[in-house]
Coordinates of C-alpha atoms in Angstrom, one line a residue:
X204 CA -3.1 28.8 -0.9
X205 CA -6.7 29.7 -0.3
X206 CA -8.7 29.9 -3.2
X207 CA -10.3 27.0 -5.0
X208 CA -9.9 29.2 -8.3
X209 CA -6.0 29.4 -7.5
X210 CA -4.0 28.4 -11.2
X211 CA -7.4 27.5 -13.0
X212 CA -4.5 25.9 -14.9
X213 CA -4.4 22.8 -12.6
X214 CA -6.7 20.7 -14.1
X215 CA -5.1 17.2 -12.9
X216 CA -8.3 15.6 -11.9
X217 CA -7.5 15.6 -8.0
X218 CA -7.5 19.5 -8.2
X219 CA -10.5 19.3 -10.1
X220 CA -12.3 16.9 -7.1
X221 CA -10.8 19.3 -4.8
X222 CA -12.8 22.3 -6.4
X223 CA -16.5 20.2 -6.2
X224 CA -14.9 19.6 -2.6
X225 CA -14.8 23.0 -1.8
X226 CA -18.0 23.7 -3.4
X227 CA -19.9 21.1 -1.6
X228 CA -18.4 22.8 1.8
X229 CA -18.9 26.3 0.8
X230 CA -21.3 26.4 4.0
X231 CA -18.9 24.7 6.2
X232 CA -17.1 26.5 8.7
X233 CA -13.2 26.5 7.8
X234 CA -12.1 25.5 11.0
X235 CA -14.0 22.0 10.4
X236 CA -12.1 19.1 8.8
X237 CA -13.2 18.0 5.4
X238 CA -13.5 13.8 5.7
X239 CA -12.9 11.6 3.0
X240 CA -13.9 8.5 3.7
X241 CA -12.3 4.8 1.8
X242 CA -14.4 1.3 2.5
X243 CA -13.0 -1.7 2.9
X244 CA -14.8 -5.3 3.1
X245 CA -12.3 -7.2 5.3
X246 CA -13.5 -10.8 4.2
X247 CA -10.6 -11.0 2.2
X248 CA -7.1 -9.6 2.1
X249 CA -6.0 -5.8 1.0
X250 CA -5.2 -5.9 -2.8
X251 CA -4.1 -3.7 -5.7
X252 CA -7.6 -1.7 -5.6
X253 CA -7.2 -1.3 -1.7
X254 CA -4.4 0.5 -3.2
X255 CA -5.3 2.5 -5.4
X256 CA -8.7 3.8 -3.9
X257 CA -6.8 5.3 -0.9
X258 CA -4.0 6.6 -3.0
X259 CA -6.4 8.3 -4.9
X260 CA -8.4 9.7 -1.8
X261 CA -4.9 10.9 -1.0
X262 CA -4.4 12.7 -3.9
X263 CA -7.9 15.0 -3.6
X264 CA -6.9 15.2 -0.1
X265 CA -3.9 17.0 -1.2
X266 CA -5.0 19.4 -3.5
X267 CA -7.8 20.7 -1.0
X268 CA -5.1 21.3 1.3
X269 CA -3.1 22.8 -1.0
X270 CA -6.0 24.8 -2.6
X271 CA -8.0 26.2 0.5
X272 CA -5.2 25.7 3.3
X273 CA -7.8 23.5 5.4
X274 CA -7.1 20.9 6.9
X275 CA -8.9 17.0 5.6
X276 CA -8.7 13.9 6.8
X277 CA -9.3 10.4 5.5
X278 CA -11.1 7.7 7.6
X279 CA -10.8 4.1 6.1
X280 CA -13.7 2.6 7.0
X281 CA -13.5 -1.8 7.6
X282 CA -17.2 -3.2 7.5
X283 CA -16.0 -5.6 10.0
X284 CA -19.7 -6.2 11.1
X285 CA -20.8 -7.7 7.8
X286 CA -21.7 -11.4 8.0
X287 CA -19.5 -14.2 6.1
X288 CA -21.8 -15.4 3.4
X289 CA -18.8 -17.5 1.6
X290 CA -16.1 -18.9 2.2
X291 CA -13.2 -16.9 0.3
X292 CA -10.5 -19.3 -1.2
X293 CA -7.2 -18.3 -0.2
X294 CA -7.0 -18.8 3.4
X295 CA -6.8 -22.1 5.5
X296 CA -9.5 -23.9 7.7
X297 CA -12.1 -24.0 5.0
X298 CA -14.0 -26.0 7.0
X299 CA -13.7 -23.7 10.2
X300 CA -15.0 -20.8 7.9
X301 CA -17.8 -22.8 6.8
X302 CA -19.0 -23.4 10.1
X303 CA -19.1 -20.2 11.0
X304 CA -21.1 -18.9 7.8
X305 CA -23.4 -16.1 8.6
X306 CA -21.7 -14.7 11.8
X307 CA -20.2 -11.1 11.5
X308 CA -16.4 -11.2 10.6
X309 CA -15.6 -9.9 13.7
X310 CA -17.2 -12.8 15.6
X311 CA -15.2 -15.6 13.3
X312 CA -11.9 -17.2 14.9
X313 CA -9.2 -16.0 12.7
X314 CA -8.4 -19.1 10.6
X315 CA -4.7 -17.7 10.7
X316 CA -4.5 -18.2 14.5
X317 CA -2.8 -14.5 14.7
X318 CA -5.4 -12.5 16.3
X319 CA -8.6 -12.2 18.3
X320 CA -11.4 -12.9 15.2
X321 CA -10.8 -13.1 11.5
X322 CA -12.0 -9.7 10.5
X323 CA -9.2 -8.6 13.0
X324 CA -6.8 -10.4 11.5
X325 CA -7.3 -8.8 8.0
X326 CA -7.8 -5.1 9.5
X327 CA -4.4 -5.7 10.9
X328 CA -3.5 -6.4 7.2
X329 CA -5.4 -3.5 5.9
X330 CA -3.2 -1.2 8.6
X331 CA 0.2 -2.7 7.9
X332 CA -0.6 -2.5 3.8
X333 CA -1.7 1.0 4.0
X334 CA 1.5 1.8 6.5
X335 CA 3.7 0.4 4.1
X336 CA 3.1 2.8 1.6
X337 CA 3.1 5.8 4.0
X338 CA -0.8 6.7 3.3
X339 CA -2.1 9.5 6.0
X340 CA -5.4 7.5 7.3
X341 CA -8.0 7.1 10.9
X342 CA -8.7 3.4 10.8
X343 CA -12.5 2.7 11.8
X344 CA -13.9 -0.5 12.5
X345 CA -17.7 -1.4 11.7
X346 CA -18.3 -3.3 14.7
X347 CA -16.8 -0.6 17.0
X348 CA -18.4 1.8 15.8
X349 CA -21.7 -0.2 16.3
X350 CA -20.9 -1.5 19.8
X351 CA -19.7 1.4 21.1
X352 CA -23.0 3.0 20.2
X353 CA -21.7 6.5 17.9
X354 CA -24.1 5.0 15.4
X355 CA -27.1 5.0 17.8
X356 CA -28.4 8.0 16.4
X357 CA -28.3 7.5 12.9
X358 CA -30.0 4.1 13.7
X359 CA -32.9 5.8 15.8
X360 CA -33.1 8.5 12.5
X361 CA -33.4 5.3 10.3
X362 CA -35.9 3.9 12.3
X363 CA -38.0 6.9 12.2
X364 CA -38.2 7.1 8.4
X365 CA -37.7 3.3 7.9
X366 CA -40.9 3.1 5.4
X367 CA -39.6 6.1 3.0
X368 CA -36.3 4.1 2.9
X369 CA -38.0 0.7 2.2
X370 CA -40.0 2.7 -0.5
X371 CA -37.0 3.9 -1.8
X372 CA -35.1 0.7 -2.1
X373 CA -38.1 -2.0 -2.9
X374 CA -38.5 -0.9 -6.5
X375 CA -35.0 -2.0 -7.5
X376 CA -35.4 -5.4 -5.6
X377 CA -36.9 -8.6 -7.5
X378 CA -40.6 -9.5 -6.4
X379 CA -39.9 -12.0 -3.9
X380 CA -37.4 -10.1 -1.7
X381 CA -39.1 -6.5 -2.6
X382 CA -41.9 -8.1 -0.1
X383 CA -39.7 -8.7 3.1
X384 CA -37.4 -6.2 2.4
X385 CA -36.1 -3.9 5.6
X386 CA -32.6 -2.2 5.8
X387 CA -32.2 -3.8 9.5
X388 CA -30.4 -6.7 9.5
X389 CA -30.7 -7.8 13.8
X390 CA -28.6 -9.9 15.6
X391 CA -29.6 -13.2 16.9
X392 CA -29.4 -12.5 20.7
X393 CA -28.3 -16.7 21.1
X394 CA -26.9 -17.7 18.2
X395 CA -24.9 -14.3 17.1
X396 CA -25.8 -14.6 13.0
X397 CA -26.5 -11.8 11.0
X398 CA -30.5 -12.3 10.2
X399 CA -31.5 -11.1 7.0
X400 CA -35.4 -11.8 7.9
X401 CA -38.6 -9.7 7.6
X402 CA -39.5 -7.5 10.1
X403 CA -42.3 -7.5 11.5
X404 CA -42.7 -4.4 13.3
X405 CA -40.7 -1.3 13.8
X406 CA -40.7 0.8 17.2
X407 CA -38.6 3.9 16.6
X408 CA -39.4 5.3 20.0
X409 CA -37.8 2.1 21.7
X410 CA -35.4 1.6 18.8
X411 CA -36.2 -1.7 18.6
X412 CA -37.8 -4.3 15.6
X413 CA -39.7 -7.2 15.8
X414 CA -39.1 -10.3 13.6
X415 CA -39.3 -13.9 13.4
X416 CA -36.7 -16.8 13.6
X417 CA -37.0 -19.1 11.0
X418 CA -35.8 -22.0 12.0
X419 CA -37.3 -21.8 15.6
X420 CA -40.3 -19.8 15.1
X421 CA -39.7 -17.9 18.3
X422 CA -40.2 -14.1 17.8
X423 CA -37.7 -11.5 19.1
X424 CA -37.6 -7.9 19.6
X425 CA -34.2 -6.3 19.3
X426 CA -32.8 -3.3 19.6
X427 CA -30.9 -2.0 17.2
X428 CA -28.7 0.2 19.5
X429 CA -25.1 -0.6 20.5
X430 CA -24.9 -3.6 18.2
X431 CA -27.9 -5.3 18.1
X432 CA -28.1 -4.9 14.6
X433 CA -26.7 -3.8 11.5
X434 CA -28.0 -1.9 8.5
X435 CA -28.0 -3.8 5.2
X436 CA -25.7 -2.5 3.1
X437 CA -26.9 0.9 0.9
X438 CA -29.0 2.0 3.8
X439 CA -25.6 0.9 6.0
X440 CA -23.1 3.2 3.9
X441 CA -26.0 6.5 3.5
X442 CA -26.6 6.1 7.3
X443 CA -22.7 5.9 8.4
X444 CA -22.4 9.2 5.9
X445 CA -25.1 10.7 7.5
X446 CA -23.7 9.7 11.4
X447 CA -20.0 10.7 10.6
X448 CA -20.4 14.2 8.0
X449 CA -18.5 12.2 5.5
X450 CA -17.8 14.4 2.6
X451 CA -16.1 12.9 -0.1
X452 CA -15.9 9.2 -1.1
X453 CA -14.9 7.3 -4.4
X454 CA -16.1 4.1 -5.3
X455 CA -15.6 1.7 -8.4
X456 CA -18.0 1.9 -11.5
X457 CA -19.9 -1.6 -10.5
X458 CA -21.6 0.8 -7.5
X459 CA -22.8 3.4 -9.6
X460 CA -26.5 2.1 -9.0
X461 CA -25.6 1.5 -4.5
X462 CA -24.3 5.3 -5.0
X463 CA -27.6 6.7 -6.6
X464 CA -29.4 4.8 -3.7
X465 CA -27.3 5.6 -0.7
X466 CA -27.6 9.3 -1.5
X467 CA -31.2 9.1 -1.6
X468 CA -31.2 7.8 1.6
X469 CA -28.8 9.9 3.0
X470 CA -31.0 12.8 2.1
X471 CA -34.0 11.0 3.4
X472 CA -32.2 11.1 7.0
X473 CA -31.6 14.6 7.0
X474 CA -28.4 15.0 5.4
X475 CA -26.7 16.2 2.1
X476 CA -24.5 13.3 0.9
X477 CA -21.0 13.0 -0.1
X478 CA -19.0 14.8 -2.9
X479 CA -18.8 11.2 -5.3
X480 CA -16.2 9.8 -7.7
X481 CA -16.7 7.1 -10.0
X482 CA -13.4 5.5 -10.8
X483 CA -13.5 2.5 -13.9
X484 CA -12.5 -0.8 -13.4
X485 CA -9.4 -2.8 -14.4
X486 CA -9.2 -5.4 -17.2
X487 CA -6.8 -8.0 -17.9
X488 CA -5.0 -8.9 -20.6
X489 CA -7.9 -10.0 -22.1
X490 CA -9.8 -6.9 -21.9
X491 CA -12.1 -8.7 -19.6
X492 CA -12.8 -7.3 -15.4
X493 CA -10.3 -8.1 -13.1
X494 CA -11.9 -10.2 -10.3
X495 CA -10.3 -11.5 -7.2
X496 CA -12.3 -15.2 -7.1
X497 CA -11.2 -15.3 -10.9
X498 CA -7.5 -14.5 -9.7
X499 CA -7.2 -12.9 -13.7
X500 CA -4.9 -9.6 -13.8
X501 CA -2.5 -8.1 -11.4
X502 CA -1.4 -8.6 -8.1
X503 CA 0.5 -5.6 -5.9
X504 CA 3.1 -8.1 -4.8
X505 CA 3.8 -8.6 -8.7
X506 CA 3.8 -5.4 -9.6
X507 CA 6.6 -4.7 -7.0
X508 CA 8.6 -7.7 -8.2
X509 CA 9.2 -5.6 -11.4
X510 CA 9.0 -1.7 -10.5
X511 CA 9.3 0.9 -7.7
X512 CA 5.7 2.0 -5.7
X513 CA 6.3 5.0 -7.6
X514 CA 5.5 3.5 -10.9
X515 CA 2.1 1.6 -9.4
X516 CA 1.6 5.4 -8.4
X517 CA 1.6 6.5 -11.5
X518 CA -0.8 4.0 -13.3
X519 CA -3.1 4.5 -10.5
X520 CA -3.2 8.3 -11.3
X521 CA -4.1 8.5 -14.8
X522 CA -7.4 9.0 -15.6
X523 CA -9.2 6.9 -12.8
X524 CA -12.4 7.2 -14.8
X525 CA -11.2 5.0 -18.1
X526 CA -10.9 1.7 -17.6
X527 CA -7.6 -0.2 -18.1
X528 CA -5.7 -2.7 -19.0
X529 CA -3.7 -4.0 -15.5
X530 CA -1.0 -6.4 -16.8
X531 CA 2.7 -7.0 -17.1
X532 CA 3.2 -4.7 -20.0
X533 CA 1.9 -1.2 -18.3
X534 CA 4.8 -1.5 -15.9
X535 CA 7.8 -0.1 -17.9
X536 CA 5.6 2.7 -19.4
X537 CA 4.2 3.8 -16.0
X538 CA 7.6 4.0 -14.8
X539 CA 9.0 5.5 -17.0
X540 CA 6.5 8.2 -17.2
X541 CA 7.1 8.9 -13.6
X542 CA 11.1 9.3 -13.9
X543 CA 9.8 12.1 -17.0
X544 CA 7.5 13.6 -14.2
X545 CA 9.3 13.5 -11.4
X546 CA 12.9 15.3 -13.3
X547 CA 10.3 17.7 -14.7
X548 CA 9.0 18.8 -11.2
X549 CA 12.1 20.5 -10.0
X550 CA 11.7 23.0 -12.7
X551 CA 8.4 24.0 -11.9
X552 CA 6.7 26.7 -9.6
X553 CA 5.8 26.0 -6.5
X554 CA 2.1 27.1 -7.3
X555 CA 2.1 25.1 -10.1
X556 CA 3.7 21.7 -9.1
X557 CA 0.0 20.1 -8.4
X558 CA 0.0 20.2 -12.7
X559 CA 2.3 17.3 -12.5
X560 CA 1.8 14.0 -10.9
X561 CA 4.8 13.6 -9.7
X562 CA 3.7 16.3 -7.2
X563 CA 0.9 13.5 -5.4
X564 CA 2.9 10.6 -5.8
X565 CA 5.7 12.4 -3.8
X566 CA 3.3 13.8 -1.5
X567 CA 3.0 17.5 -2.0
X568 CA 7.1 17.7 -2.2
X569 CA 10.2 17.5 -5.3
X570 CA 13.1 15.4 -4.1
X571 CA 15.4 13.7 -5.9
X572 CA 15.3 11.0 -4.4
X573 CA 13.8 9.0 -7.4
X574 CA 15.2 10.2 -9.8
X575 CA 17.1 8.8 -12.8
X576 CA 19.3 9.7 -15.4
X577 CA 18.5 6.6 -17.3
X578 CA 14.7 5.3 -18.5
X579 CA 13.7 1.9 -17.3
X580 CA 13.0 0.9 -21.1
X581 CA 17.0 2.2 -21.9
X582 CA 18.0 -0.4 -18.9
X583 CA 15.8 -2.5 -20.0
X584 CA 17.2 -2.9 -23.9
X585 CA 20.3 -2.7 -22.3
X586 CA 19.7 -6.1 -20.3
X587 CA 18.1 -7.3 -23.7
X588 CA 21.4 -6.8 -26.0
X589 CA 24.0 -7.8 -23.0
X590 CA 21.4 -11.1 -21.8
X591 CA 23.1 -10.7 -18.6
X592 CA 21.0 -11.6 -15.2
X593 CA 22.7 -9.9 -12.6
X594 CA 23.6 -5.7 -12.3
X595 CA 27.6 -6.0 -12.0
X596 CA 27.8 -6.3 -15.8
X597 CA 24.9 -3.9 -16.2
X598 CA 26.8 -0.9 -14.4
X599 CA 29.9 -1.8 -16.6
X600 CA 27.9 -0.3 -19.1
X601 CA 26.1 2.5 -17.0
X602 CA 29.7 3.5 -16.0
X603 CA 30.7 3.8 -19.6
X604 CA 27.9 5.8 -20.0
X605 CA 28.4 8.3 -17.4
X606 CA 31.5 7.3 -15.0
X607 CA 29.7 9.2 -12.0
X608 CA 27.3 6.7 -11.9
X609 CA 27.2 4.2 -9.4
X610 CA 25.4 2.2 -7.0
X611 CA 26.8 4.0 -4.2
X612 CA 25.8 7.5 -5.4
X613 CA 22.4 6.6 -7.1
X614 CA 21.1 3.9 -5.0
X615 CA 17.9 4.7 -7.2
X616 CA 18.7 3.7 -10.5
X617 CA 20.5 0.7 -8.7
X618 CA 16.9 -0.4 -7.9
X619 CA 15.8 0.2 -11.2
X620 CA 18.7 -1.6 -12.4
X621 CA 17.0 -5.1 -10.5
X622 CA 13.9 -4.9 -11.5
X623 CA 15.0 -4.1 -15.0
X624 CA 16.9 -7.4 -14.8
X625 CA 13.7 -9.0 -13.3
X626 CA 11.2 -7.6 -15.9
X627 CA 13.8 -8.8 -19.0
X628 CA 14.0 -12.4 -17.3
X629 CA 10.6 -12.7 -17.4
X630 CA 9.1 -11.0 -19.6
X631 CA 11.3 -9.9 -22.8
X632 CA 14.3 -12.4 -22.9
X633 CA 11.3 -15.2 -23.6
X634 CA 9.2 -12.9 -26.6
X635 CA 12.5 -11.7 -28.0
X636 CA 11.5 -12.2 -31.8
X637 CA 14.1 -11.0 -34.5
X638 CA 12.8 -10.4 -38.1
X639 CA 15.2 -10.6 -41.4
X640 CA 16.2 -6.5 -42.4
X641 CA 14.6 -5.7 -46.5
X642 CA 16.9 -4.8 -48.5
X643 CA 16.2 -1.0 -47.7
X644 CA 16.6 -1.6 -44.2
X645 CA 19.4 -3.8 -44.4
X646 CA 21.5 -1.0 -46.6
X647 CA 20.2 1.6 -44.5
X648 CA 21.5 -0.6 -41.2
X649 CA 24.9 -1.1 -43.2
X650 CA 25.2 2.8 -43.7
X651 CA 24.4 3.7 -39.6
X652 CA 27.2 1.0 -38.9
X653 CA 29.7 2.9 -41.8
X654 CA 28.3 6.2 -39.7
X655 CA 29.1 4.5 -36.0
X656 CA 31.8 3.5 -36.7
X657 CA 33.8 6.3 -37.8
X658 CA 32.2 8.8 -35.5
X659 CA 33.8 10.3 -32.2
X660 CA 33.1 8.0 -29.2
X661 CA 32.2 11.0 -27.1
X662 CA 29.7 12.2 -28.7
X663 CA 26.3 13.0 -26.6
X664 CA 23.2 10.7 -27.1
X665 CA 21.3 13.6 -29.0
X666 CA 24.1 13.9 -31.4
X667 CA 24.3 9.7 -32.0
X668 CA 20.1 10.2 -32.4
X669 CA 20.9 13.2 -35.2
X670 CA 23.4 10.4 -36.9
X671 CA 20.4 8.0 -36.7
X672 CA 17.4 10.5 -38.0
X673 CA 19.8 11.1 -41.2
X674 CA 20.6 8.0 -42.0
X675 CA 17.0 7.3 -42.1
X676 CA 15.8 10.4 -43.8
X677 CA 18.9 8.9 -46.1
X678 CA 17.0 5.9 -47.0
X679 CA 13.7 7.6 -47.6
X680 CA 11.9 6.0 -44.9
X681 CA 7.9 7.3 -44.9
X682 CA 7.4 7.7 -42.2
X683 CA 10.6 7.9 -40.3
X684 CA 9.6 5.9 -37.6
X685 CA 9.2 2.4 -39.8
X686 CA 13.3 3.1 -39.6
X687 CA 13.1 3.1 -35.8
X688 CA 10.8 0.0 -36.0
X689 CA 13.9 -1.7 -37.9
X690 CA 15.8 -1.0 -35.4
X691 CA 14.0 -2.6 -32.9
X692 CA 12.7 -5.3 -34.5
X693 CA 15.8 -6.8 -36.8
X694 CA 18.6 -5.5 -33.6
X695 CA 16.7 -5.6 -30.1
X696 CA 13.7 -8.4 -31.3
X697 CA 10.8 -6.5 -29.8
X698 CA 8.1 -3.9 -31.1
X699 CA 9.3 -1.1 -29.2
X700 CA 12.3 1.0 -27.3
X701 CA 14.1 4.0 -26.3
X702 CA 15.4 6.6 -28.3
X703 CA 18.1 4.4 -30.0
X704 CA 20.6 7.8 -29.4
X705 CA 20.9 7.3 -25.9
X706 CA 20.4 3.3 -26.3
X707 CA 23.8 3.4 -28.7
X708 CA 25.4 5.8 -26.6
X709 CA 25.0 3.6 -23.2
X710 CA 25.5 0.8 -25.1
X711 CA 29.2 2.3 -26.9
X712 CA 29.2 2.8 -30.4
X713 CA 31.7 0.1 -31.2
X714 CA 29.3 -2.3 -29.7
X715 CA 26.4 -0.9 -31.3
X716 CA 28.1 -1.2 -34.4
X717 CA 28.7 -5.1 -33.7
X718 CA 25.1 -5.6 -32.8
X719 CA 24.1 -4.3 -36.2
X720 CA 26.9 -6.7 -37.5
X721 CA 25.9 -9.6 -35.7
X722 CA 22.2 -8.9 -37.1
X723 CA 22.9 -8.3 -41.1
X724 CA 25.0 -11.8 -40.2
X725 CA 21.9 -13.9 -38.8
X726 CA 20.9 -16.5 -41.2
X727 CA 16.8 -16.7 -42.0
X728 CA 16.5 -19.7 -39.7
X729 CA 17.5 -18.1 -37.0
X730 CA 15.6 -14.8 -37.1
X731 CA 13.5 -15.7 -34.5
X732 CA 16.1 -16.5 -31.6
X733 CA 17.6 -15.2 -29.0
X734 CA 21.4 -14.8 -29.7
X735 CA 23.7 -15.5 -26.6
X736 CA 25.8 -12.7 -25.0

C-alpha cells in the first residue's frame, strides 16, 4: 500500500495521523525511516499512560506502514539526565533519595539495590513493561545520549542562537525567573548537581557558559559538550527533535503550552518540528485528573486483575483526544467492544481492516486467537445469577450452552471466564440491588415465565430474544427498553446487561424461568439483597 489517499474510507484517527505523517515528509526521501518518538521521565515507575502513549505511537506507526509501505520506527526516549527535585513516594530509602536531591537520576544509587543508579533501575522497568506487551521500540537514554556527545551539535546550534531562545521563552516566565532565565542547566564539575543558575556569559565558539555557584561564590566555565550540561526542559525536548529528525510525537493535553514553545525553538535551530498529537487526560470516578502523587484512578496492574491487555487496548484507542473516565466500570464495555471488533475483522478486506481497531490492537493481523463466542457482560450475569466464585460451575453452564465449548479448546474465553469471576467478586456481587416488579412488570414477568416455560429448549438465543421483545411489546411497554430495564433490575439487581436472549439461553430456560420465580417471590424487605445460589 503506497498512497496516503488509499481507502479515504479509513478514518480511524491513527490513519488519519498517518496522512499529516506523510504530509509532513512529503520532501523526505522514501528510503529514510520516519521516527516517532515517546518520552519518558524515569523518576518514577512506568504506569497506565506509559501505556497508552506508546500503544498509541504504535498505532500511527502502523498505518504509515500500511499506507506508504515505508518503513517507521519508534525511539522511547528516558530523560534519565533530569535532576531529582522530590522525593517520589513509593519507593524505599526516603532518606537516601533526599540526600541525593538535585543530582541527575542517573547519578542516584538505586534505592532498590538492583542496578547501577536509580534512573537505571526504572529504565530497566520501562524496558521490561514495554516488552511485556510486545511494543516495537529503540530504547534511548538521556544521559547517553549526552555523554556520548550525539547531542554536541545541537548544543553548539543552541549556543549560537541562545538569546532568540531566551527571548522566546522569558515572556511566559514570572518576573523573577524571566531575569536569570537560560535554557542551559551545567553540571557542577565537584559536586555533580544539576545547576539551575544564571548564566553569565555564553561562548558558542568554545561551547562553553560561565556562571556562578551560589553557595561558594566561585565562578565556573563549563562546557556544555559531552555532558557537561543539560538543556532545561522545552529547549531540551525542541533541541533533541532538532539533533535526532524526530518526526512525530504525542503528548498529553497539560503540554499544550511546552509543545507551542518547543516548536518555536525547534524552528529557531534550523529545523521543522514534529508532526504533534494532543491526546486528553484521564479522570477518575470523580470526574476529576488522574494524578500519580494523588494515587486517584486506575492502575495497569488493576486493570489486568479484571480483563485481557486487549481490552486496556481498546479504551486506549478510542478517541485519545476526549478525555475520560479511567475506572472499574469501563472495563467490561472495553472488552466487550473488542470481542465485537475483533469477530468482525475476519470478515473484512484486507485493505480495509485498518477501519477496525481490532486491526492495531492485533498488530496489523486477524487471528482468532481472542476471540469469543460469549460477551464478558453474558459471563458476567452469568456469575451474577449462579454467585459461584470459581469457573468449574461456570462451564457447567457454558457447556449447556454450546457443548463444544471448553477450556481445552477455547483457552480464551477460559480467561475471560476468571476475570469475569474476579470483576463479579469485586465489583457486582457487592452493588447487586434488586427492586420490587409494578404490577405491569410483574404480569408481564409472569407471562415471559408462561412463554419459557412451554417453549422448546433448543431454541437459538435470537429466537428466546424474539419471545422476550413480544412479550414486552405485549405489555405496552414505551419504550421497549424500560421492559429490558425490568429485567435487569427486579431479576439480575443491576442497571444494565446483555441481550437477555442469549443470557436465558446460556443460562437454560428452565432456570431462567425459576429466576423469574424466585423474583415475583421476594418479599419487599428483601428487595435489596443478594439471594444465595
Amino acid at each position: 500500500m503506497q498512497n496516503s489517499d488509499f481507502h479515504p474510507d479509513l478514518k480511524t484517527w491513527p490513519c488519519e495521523e498517518a496522512r499529516k505523517l506523510v504530509k509532513h515528509l512529503q520532501n523526505v526521501p522514501a528510503d529514510k525511516p520516519a521516527l516517532l518518538e515517546t518520552g519518558y521521565g524515569p523518576s518514577g515507575l512506568p504506569h497506565i499512560g506509559t501505556f497508552g502513549e506508546v500503544a498509541r505511537t504504535s498505532w500511527v506507526k502502523l498505518a504509515y506502514e500500511f499506507m506508504t509501505g515505508r518503513q517507521a520506527k519508534i525511539l522511547t526516549f528516558s530523560d534519565d539526565m533530569d535532576a531529582l527535585r522530590k522525593v517520589p513516594g513509593n519507593v524505599p530509602q526516603q532518606e537516601m533519595l533526599q540526600a541525593h536531591l538535585g543530582l541527575p537520576l542517573s547519578r542516584i544509587p538505586d534505592p532498590f539495590g538492583k542496578y547501577e543508579s536509580f534512573a537505571a533501575h526504572n529504565n530497566a522497568m520501562l524496558c521490561a513493561f514495554l516488552d511485556r506487551f510486545g511494543f516495537e521500540y529503540e530504547f534511548a537514554s538521556a544521559t547517553t545520549y549526552y555523554t556520548e556527545g550525539r547531542f554536541d551539535a545541537a548544543l553548539r546550534r543552541m549556543l549560537e542562537v541562545h538569546d532568540e531562545v531566551v527571548a522566546t521563552i522569558a515572556p511566559t516566565l514570572g518576573q523573577e525567573r524571566r531575569a536569570t532565565y537560560s535554557p542551559v542547566l551545567p553540571i557542577h564539575p565537584e559536586t555533580g548537581h544539576v545547576m539551575q543558575v544564571p548564566i553569565l556569559g555564553v561562548n558558542a565558539d568554545a561551547a562553553s557558559v560561565t556562571w556562578k555557584d551560589p553557595e561558594t561564590g566561585r565562578n565556573f566555565e563549563t562546557s556544555v559538550l559531552r555532558g557537561g550540561a543539560k538543556m532545561q526542559w522545552k529547549a531540551d525536548w525542541a533541541m533533541r527533535w532538532y539533533a535526532l529528525g524526530v518526526d512525530y510525537e504525542m503528548s498529553g493535553k497539560d503540554l499544550i503550552d511546552s509543545v507551542k514553545l518547543s516548536s518555536k525553538i525547534c524552528r529557531i535551530l534550523g529545523r521543522q518540528p514534529p508532526q504533534t498529537l494532543t491526546y486528553e487526560l484521564f479522570l477518575d470516578q470523580n470526574a476529576q485528573k488522574i494524578s500519580k502523587s494523588k494515587g486517584n484512578g486506575l492502575s495497569i496492574e488493576e486493570w489486568l486483575r479484571y480483563a485481557p491487555p486487549e481490552s486496556l487496548s481498546q479504551y486506549m484507542f478510542n478517541q485519545p483526544t476526549r478525555a475520560k473516565r479511567l475506572f472499574f466500570d469501563v472495563i467490561p464495555r472495553a472488552m466487550d467492544e473488542y470481542l465485537a471488533n475483533a469477530e468482525k475483522l475476519l470478515d473484512q478486506p484486507e485493505e480495509m481492516r485498518p477501519a477496525n481497531p481490532a486491526w492495531f490492537i492485533q498488530k496489523g493481523k486477524a487471528g482468532q486467537e481472542t476471540l469469543s463466542p460469549l460477551s464478558f457482560a453474558a459471563l458476567l450475569n452469568l456469575a451474577s445469577v449462579a454467585n459461584v466464585d470459581a469457573p468449574a460451575p461456570l462451564w457447567k453452564f457454558i457447556q449447556r450452552y454450546d457443548a463444544t465449548l471448553s477450556p481445552e479448546t477455547h483457552p480464551y474465553v477460559d480467561r475471560l471466564v476468571g476475570y469475569a469471576l474476579a470483576y463479579y467478586q469485586d465489583f457486582v456481587k457487592p452493588d447487586k440491588r434488586f427492586r420490587q416488579p409494578s404490577e405491569q412488570e410483574r404480569q408481564a414477568l409472569q407471562d415471559l415465565a408462561t412463554e419459557l416455560a412451554k417453549a422448546d429448549p433448543a431454541l437459538s438465543p435470537v429466537q428466546v430474544q424474539d419471545i422476550v421483545f413480544e412479550v414486552g411489546k405485549r405489555h405496552h411497554f414505551t419504550p421497549l427498553r424500560a421492559w429490558f430495564g425490568c429485567l435487569y433490575e427486579v431479576l439480575l439487581g443491576q442497571k444494565e446487561g446483555p441481550r437477555f436472549g442469549i443470557f436465558a439461553a446460556l443460562l437454560g430456560l428452565k432456570e431462567t424461568v425459576a429466576l423469574i420465580e424466585e423474583a415475583l417471590a421476594r418479599p419487599p424487605s428483601a428487595s435489596s439483597a443478594v439471594p444465595d445460589a
